[in-house]
């Protein structure tokens, strides 16, 4: 029997604020440590550390018995998870952490489109279609205005495109989980699939591309990998799933949109990244669109209250 989920309260807001801070600084940490350790090696290292911890957690709490009927979906979800972090790793070498933070969080748009076609019970509503339109207009504005036309930076545009592909991969991962037997599997097992397959795939890419040798165990490099592996991939992901079991997903989705805002802020403050006006306008449209898609019920309630309807 599924537990009754309640509306987000002050405690949920505080926890979400902490999670969004962690997720927002993630891209900044990867880019900060990139001179010492290749981003794809950072992604492989974080996935390996987290996979080990989650595997031990499954040994303690159970869940291995469901591998026999979930492994196919698990392999696909893990491959998409690894692809997401490959795009992030490569993209951060070309664009800014601020840009990556915004484009990565287009994931809910791709998730909504995927489940619309695969799950009849989750068809998109008019407000959500409006959100998708706004998000893609925002992407177009950010792409067109992120750099000066007279001084076109093809590297940044390619990095931004990889950020969108990372968001699409993340969205596809969620669709696979929702539409497969993983939807009924323990959260820890689903997360383990993503981490272990991602670790193997990313390590293989690092070996084939020669990036496996781009590792210098400096304080920054070690701190970045440990932060991503222990805090982001293990602690924050499990905390997020814990929240989803207790609170309404739409409420939490609204709070999660603070993540790209933190990512942009950290990129500007800690890395000294520049932002163009058009990129800021595009980012606002993207975030507004994501809000309409992921928190459609919450948006409708607010609109009804504003119009004096019940």
Coordinates of C-alpha atoms in Angstrom, one line a residue:
X1 CA 0.0 0.0 0.0
X2 CA 1.5 3.3 -1.0
X3 CA 2.0 6.0 1.6
X4 CA -0.1 9.1 1.5
X5 CA 2.1 12.0 0.3
X6 CA 1.5 15.5 1.8
X7 CA 2.1 19.0 0.7
X8 CA 5.6 20.4 1.2
X9 CA 6.2 22.0 4.6
X10 CA 8.9 24.1 6.1
X11 CA 11.1 21.1 6.7
X12 CA 10.8 20.0 3.1
X13 CA 11.7 23.5 1.9
X14 CA 14.8 23.6 4.1
X15 CA 15.9 20.1 2.8
X16 CA 15.3 21.1 -0.8
X17 CA 17.2 24.3 -0.3
X18 CA 20.2 22.3 0.8
X19 CA 19.8 19.8 -2.1
X20 CA 19.6 22.6 -4.6
X21 CA 22.7 24.2 -3.3
X22 CA 24.5 20.8 -3.6
X23 CA 23.3 20.2 -7.1
X24 CA 23.9 23.8 -8.2
X25 CA 27.5 23.8 -7.2
X26 CA 28.1 20.4 -8.9
X27 CA 28.9 21.8 -12.4
X28 CA 31.2 24.5 -10.9
X29 CA 33.2 21.8 -9.0
X30 CA 33.7 19.8 -12.2
X31 CA 34.9 22.8 -14.1
X32 CA 37.0 24.0 -11.3
X33 CA 38.9 20.7 -11.0
X34 CA 39.1 20.1 -14.8
X35 CA 42.7 21.3 -15.1
X36 CA 43.8 18.6 -12.7
X37 CA 41.4 15.7 -13.6
X38 CA 39.5 15.2 -16.8
X39 CA 35.7 15.8 -16.3
X40 CA 34.9 12.3 -17.7
X41 CA 37.3 10.8 -15.1
X42 CA 35.6 12.8 -12.4
X43 CA 32.2 11.4 -13.6
X44 CA 33.6 7.9 -13.6
X45 CA 35.2 8.3 -10.2
X46 CA 32.0 9.7 -8.6
X47 CA 29.9 6.9 -10.1
X48 CA 32.3 4.2 -8.9
X49 CA 32.4 5.5 -5.3
X50 CA 28.6 5.9 -5.1
X51 CA 28.0 2.5 -6.7
X52 CA 30.1 0.9 -4.0
X53 CA 28.2 2.7 -1.2
X54 CA 24.7 2.0 -2.7
X55 CA 25.7 -1.7 -3.3
X56 CA 26.6 -2.0 0.4
X57 CA 23.3 -0.4 1.3
X58 CA 21.4 -2.9 -0.8
X59 CA 23.3 -5.7 0.9
X60 CA 22.1 -4.4 4.2
X61 CA 18.5 -3.5 3.4
X62 CA 17.9 -6.1 0.6
X63 CA 16.8 -5.7 -3.0
X64 CA 19.2 -8.0 -5.0
X65 CA 16.3 -10.5 -5.4
X66 CA 14.7 -8.2 -8.0
X67 CA 17.6 -8.1 -10.4
X68 CA 16.3 -11.0 -12.4
X69 CA 13.3 -9.1 -13.7
X70 CA 14.7 -5.6 -13.8
X71 CA 18.2 -5.9 -15.3
X72 CA 17.2 -5.0 -18.8
X73 CA 15.6 -1.7 -17.8
X74 CA 18.5 -1.2 -15.5
X75 CA 21.1 -1.6 -18.2
X76 CA 19.3 0.9 -20.4
X77 CA 18.8 3.4 -17.6
X78 CA 22.4 3.1 -16.7
X79 CA 23.6 3.6 -20.3
X80 CA 21.5 6.8 -20.5
X81 CA 22.8 7.9 -17.1
X82 CA 26.4 7.5 -18.3
X83 CA 25.6 9.3 -21.6
X84 CA 24.2 12.2 -19.6
X85 CA 27.4 12.6 -17.7
X86 CA 29.5 12.1 -20.8
X87 CA 27.7 15.1 -22.4
X88 CA 28.1 17.1 -19.2
X89 CA 31.8 16.3 -19.0
X90 CA 32.5 17.2 -22.6
X91 CA 30.2 20.2 -22.6
X92 CA 31.9 21.8 -19.6
X93 CA 35.2 21.9 -21.5
X94 CA 33.5 24.1 -24.1
X95 CA 30.9 26.2 -22.3
X96 CA 30.4 27.8 -18.9
X97 CA 29.1 26.1 -15.7
X98 CA 26.3 28.7 -15.7
X99 CA 25.1 27.7 -19.2
X100 CA 25.4 24.0 -18.4
X101 CA 23.3 24.4 -15.2
X102 CA 20.4 25.9 -17.2
X103 CA 20.5 23.6 -20.2
X104 CA 20.9 20.4 -18.1
X105 CA 17.7 21.2 -16.3
X106 CA 15.7 21.0 -19.5
X107 CA 15.4 17.3 -18.5
X108 CA 11.7 17.6 -17.2
X109 CA 10.7 18.8 -20.7
X110 CA 12.1 15.7 -22.4
X111 CA 10.6 13.5 -19.6
X112 CA 7.2 15.0 -20.1
X113 CA 7.3 14.4 -23.9
X114 CA 8.5 10.8 -23.4
X115 CA 5.8 9.8 -20.9
X116 CA 3.2 11.6 -23.0
X117 CA 3.7 9.1 -25.8
X118 CA 4.4 6.0 -23.7
X119 CA 2.0 6.4 -20.7
X120 CA -1.6 7.2 -21.6
X121 CA -2.3 8.2 -18.0
X122 CA 0.2 11.0 -18.2
X123 CA -0.9 12.9 -21.3
X124 CA 0.3 16.5 -21.4
X125 CA -2.3 19.2 -20.6
X126 CA -2.6 22.6 -22.2
X127 CA -0.5 24.4 -19.5
X128 CA 2.3 21.8 -20.0
X129 CA 2.3 22.3 -23.7
X130 CA 2.6 26.0 -23.1
X131 CA 5.5 25.3 -20.8
X132 CA 7.3 23.2 -23.5
X133 CA 6.8 26.0 -26.0
X134 CA 8.3 28.5 -23.6
X135 CA 11.2 26.3 -22.7
X136 CA 12.2 25.8 -26.3
X137 CA 11.8 29.5 -27.1
X138 CA 14.1 30.1 -24.1
X139 CA 16.7 27.7 -25.5
X140 CA 16.5 29.4 -28.9
X141 CA 17.0 32.8 -27.3
X142 CA 19.8 31.6 -25.1
X143 CA 21.6 30.0 -28.1
X144 CA 21.1 33.0 -30.3
X145 CA 22.2 35.6 -27.7
X146 CA 24.6 33.7 -25.5
X147 CA 27.4 35.1 -27.7
X148 CA 27.9 38.0 -30.0
X149 CA 27.0 37.3 -33.6
X150 CA 30.0 39.4 -34.6
X151 CA 32.3 37.2 -32.5
X152 CA 30.6 33.8 -32.7
X153 CA 32.1 31.3 -30.3
X154 CA 31.5 27.9 -31.9
X155 CA 33.0 26.1 -28.9
X156 CA 30.4 27.6 -26.5
X157 CA 27.6 26.8 -28.8
X158 CA 28.7 23.2 -29.0
X159 CA 29.0 23.1 -25.3
X160 CA 25.5 24.5 -24.9
X161 CA 24.2 21.9 -27.3
X162 CA 25.9 19.1 -25.3
X163 CA 24.1 20.6 -22.2
X164 CA 20.8 20.1 -24.0
X165 CA 21.7 16.6 -25.0
X166 CA 22.6 15.9 -21.3
X167 CA 19.2 17.1 -20.3
X168 CA 17.6 14.9 -23.0
X169 CA 19.6 11.9 -21.7
X170 CA 18.5 12.6 -18.1
X171 CA 14.9 12.9 -19.3
X172 CA 15.1 9.7 -21.2
X173 CA 16.5 7.9 -18.1
X174 CA 13.5 9.0 -16.1
X175 CA 11.2 7.8 -18.9
X176 CA 12.8 4.4 -18.8
X177 CA 12.5 4.1 -15.1
X178 CA 8.8 5.2 -15.2
X179 CA 7.9 2.9 -18.1
X180 CA 9.7 -0.3 -17.1
X181 CA 9.7 -2.7 -14.2
X182 CA 12.2 -0.3 -12.5
X183 CA 9.2 1.7 -11.4
X184 CA 8.4 -1.0 -8.9
X185 CA 11.9 -1.8 -7.9
X186 CA 13.6 -0.4 -4.7
X187 CA 15.1 3.1 -5.2
X188 CA 18.5 1.8 -4.2
X189 CA 18.5 -0.8 -6.9
X190 CA 17.5 1.6 -9.6
X191 CA 20.2 4.0 -8.5
X192 CA 22.8 1.2 -8.4
X193 CA 22.0 0.3 -12.0
X194 CA 22.6 3.8 -13.1
X195 CA 25.8 4.3 -11.1
X196 CA 27.5 1.0 -12.0
X197 CA 26.7 1.0 -15.7
X198 CA 27.6 4.7 -15.8
X199 CA 30.9 3.9 -14.1
X200 CA 31.9 1.2 -16.5
X201 CA 30.9 3.2 -19.6
X202 CA 32.5 6.4 -18.6
X203 CA 35.8 4.6 -17.6
X204 CA 35.8 2.9 -21.0
X205 CA 35.3 6.2 -22.7
X206 CA 38.2 7.7 -20.7
X207 CA 40.5 4.8 -21.6
X208 CA 39.6 4.9 -25.4
X209 CA 40.0 8.8 -25.5
X210 CA 43.2 8.8 -23.5
X211 CA 41.7 11.0 -20.8
X212 CA 42.4 8.3 -18.2
X213 CA 45.9 9.7 -18.0
X214 CA 44.7 13.2 -17.3
X215 CA 44.6 12.7 -13.6
X216 CA 46.6 14.7 -11.0
X217 CA 45.7 13.9 -7.4
X218 CA 45.7 17.5 -6.2
X219 CA 43.6 18.7 -3.3
X220 CA 41.1 20.2 -5.7
X221 CA 40.8 17.1 -7.8
X222 CA 40.3 14.7 -4.8
X223 CA 37.9 17.1 -3.2
X224 CA 35.8 17.4 -6.4
X225 CA 35.5 13.6 -6.9
X226 CA 34.8 12.9 -3.2
X227 CA 32.2 15.7 -3.1
X228 CA 30.4 14.4 -6.2
X229 CA 30.7 10.7 -5.1
X230 CA 29.7 11.0 -1.4
X231 CA 27.6 14.2 -1.2
X232 CA 25.9 14.4 -4.7
X233 CA 25.5 10.9 -6.0
X234 CA 25.0 9.1 -2.7
X235 CA 23.7 11.4 0.0
X236 CA 21.7 13.9 -2.1
X237 CA 20.1 11.4 -4.4
X238 CA 18.9 9.1 -1.6
X239 CA 17.6 12.2 0.3
X240 CA 15.7 13.3 -2.8
X241 CA 14.1 9.8 -3.2
X242 CA 13.2 9.9 0.5
X243 CA 11.4 13.2 0.0
X244 CA 9.5 11.9 -3.0
X245 CA 8.1 9.1 -0.9
X246 CA 6.7 11.6 1.7
X247 CA 5.8 14.7 -0.2
X248 CA 3.9 15.6 -3.4
X249 CA 6.2 15.5 -6.4
X250 CA 4.7 18.7 -7.9
X251 CA 5.5 20.7 -4.7
X252 CA 9.1 19.4 -4.7
X253 CA 9.5 20.1 -8.4
X254 CA 8.8 23.8 -7.8
X255 CA 11.6 24.0 -5.2
X256 CA 14.0 22.1 -7.4
X257 CA 14.1 24.9 -9.9
X258 CA 16.3 26.8 -7.5
X259 CA 19.1 24.5 -8.7
X260 CA 19.9 26.2 -12.0
X261 CA 19.6 29.5 -10.3
X262 CA 22.3 28.4 -7.8
X263 CA 24.4 27.0 -10.6
X264 CA 24.3 30.3 -12.5
X265 CA 25.1 32.2 -9.4
X266 CA 28.0 30.0 -8.4
X267 CA 29.4 30.1 -11.9
X268 CA 29.4 33.9 -11.9
X269 CA 30.7 34.4 -8.3
X270 CA 33.2 31.5 -8.0
X271 CA 34.4 31.2 -11.6
X272 CA 33.9 34.7 -12.8
X273 CA 31.8 33.7 -15.7
X274 CA 30.0 36.3 -17.8
X275 CA 26.3 36.3 -18.7
X276 CA 24.7 38.0 -21.7
X277 CA 21.3 39.7 -21.4
X278 CA 19.8 37.3 -24.0
X279 CA 21.1 34.3 -22.1
X280 CA 19.5 35.6 -18.9
X281 CA 16.2 36.1 -20.8
X282 CA 16.4 32.7 -22.3
X283 CA 17.2 31.1 -19.0
X284 CA 14.1 32.7 -17.4
X285 CA 11.9 31.4 -20.2
X286 CA 13.4 27.9 -19.8
X287 CA 12.8 27.9 -16.0
X288 CA 9.2 29.2 -16.5
X289 CA 8.5 26.5 -19.0
X290 CA 9.9 23.8 -16.8
X291 CA 7.7 25.1 -13.9
X292 CA 4.6 24.8 -16.1
X293 CA 5.5 21.3 -17.2
X294 CA 6.7 19.7 -13.9
X295 CA 4.3 21.5 -11.5
X296 CA 1.2 21.9 -13.7
X297 CA -1.3 21.2 -10.9
X298 CA 0.5 23.7 -8.7
X299 CA 0.5 26.3 -11.4
X300 CA -3.2 25.8 -12.2
X301 CA -4.1 26.2 -8.5
X302 CA -2.2 29.4 -8.3
X303 CA -3.8 30.7 -11.5
X304 CA -7.3 29.9 -10.2
X305 CA -6.6 31.7 -6.9
X306 CA -5.3 34.7 -8.8
X307 CA -8.5 34.8 -11.0
X308 CA -10.7 34.3 -7.9
X309 CA -11.8 30.9 -8.9
X310 CA -12.2 27.8 -6.7

